[in-house]
C-alpha positions as MATLAB code, in Angstrom:
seq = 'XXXXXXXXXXXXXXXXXXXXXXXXXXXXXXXXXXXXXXXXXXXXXXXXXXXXXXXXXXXXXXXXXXXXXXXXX';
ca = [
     -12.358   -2.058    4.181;
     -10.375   -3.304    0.985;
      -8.218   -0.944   -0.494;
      -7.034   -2.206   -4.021;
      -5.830   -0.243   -6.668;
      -6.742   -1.190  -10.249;
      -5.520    0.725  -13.907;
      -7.809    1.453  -16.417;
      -9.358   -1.876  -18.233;
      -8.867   -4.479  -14.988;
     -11.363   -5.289  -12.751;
     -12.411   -6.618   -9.327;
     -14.589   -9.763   -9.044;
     -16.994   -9.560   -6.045;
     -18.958  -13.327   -5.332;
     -18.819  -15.133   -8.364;
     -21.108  -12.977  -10.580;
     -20.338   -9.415   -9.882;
     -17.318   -7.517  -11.621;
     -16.796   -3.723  -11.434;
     -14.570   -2.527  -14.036;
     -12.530    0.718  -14.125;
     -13.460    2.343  -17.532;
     -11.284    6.101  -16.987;
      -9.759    8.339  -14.856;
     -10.108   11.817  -15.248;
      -8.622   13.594  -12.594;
     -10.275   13.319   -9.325;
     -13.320   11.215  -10.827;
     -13.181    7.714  -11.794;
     -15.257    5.729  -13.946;
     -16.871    2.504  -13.196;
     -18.498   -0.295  -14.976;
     -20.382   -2.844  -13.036;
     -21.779   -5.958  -14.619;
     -23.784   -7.839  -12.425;
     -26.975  -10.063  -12.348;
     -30.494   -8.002  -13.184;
     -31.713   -9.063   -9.577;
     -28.972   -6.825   -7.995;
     -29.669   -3.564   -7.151;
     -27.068   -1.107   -7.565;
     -27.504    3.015   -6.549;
     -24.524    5.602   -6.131;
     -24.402    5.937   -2.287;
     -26.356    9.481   -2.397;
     -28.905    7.998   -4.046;
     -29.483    5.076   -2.155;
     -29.224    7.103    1.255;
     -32.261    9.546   -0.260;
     -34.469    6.342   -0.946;
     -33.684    4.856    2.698;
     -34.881    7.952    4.065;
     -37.496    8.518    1.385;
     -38.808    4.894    2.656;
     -38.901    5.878    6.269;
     -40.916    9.299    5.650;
     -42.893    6.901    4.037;
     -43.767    4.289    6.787;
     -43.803    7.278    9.205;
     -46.901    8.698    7.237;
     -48.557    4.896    6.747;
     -48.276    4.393   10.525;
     -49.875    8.306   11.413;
     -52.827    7.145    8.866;
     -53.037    3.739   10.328;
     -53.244    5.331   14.035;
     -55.770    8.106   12.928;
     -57.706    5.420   10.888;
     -57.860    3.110   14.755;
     -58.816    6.168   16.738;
     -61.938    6.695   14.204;
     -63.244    3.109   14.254;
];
């Protein structure tokens, strides 16, 4: 892991088209701004984690109707 440390205003560069800004700190919470191409996806990490496992409740119930759907033929 990188560990940088950044004031309010400066920013990181990731690749060549991604740059997350910090935009405030207010005590413990900081504020980012991210500018980066409309292709990239970009969730808070809680988020993301809750559509990862949204996605495999998913499949789970495609494969059960799939396997149900065989048994019937």
């Amino acid at each position: 892991m990188l560990i940088l440390t950044r004031k309010i205003g400066e920013c990181i560069v990731i690749g060549d088209k991604i740059k997350v800004y910090v935009m405030d700190v207010r005590g413990k919470q900081v504020r980012l701004g991210i500018e980066a191409p409309a292709e990239n996806v970009i969730y808070r990490e809680e988020v993301f984690q809750k559509v990862i496992e949204e996605n495999k409740l998913a499949a789970e119930a495609v494969q059960f109707h799939f396997s149900k759907f065989k048994e019937g033929e």
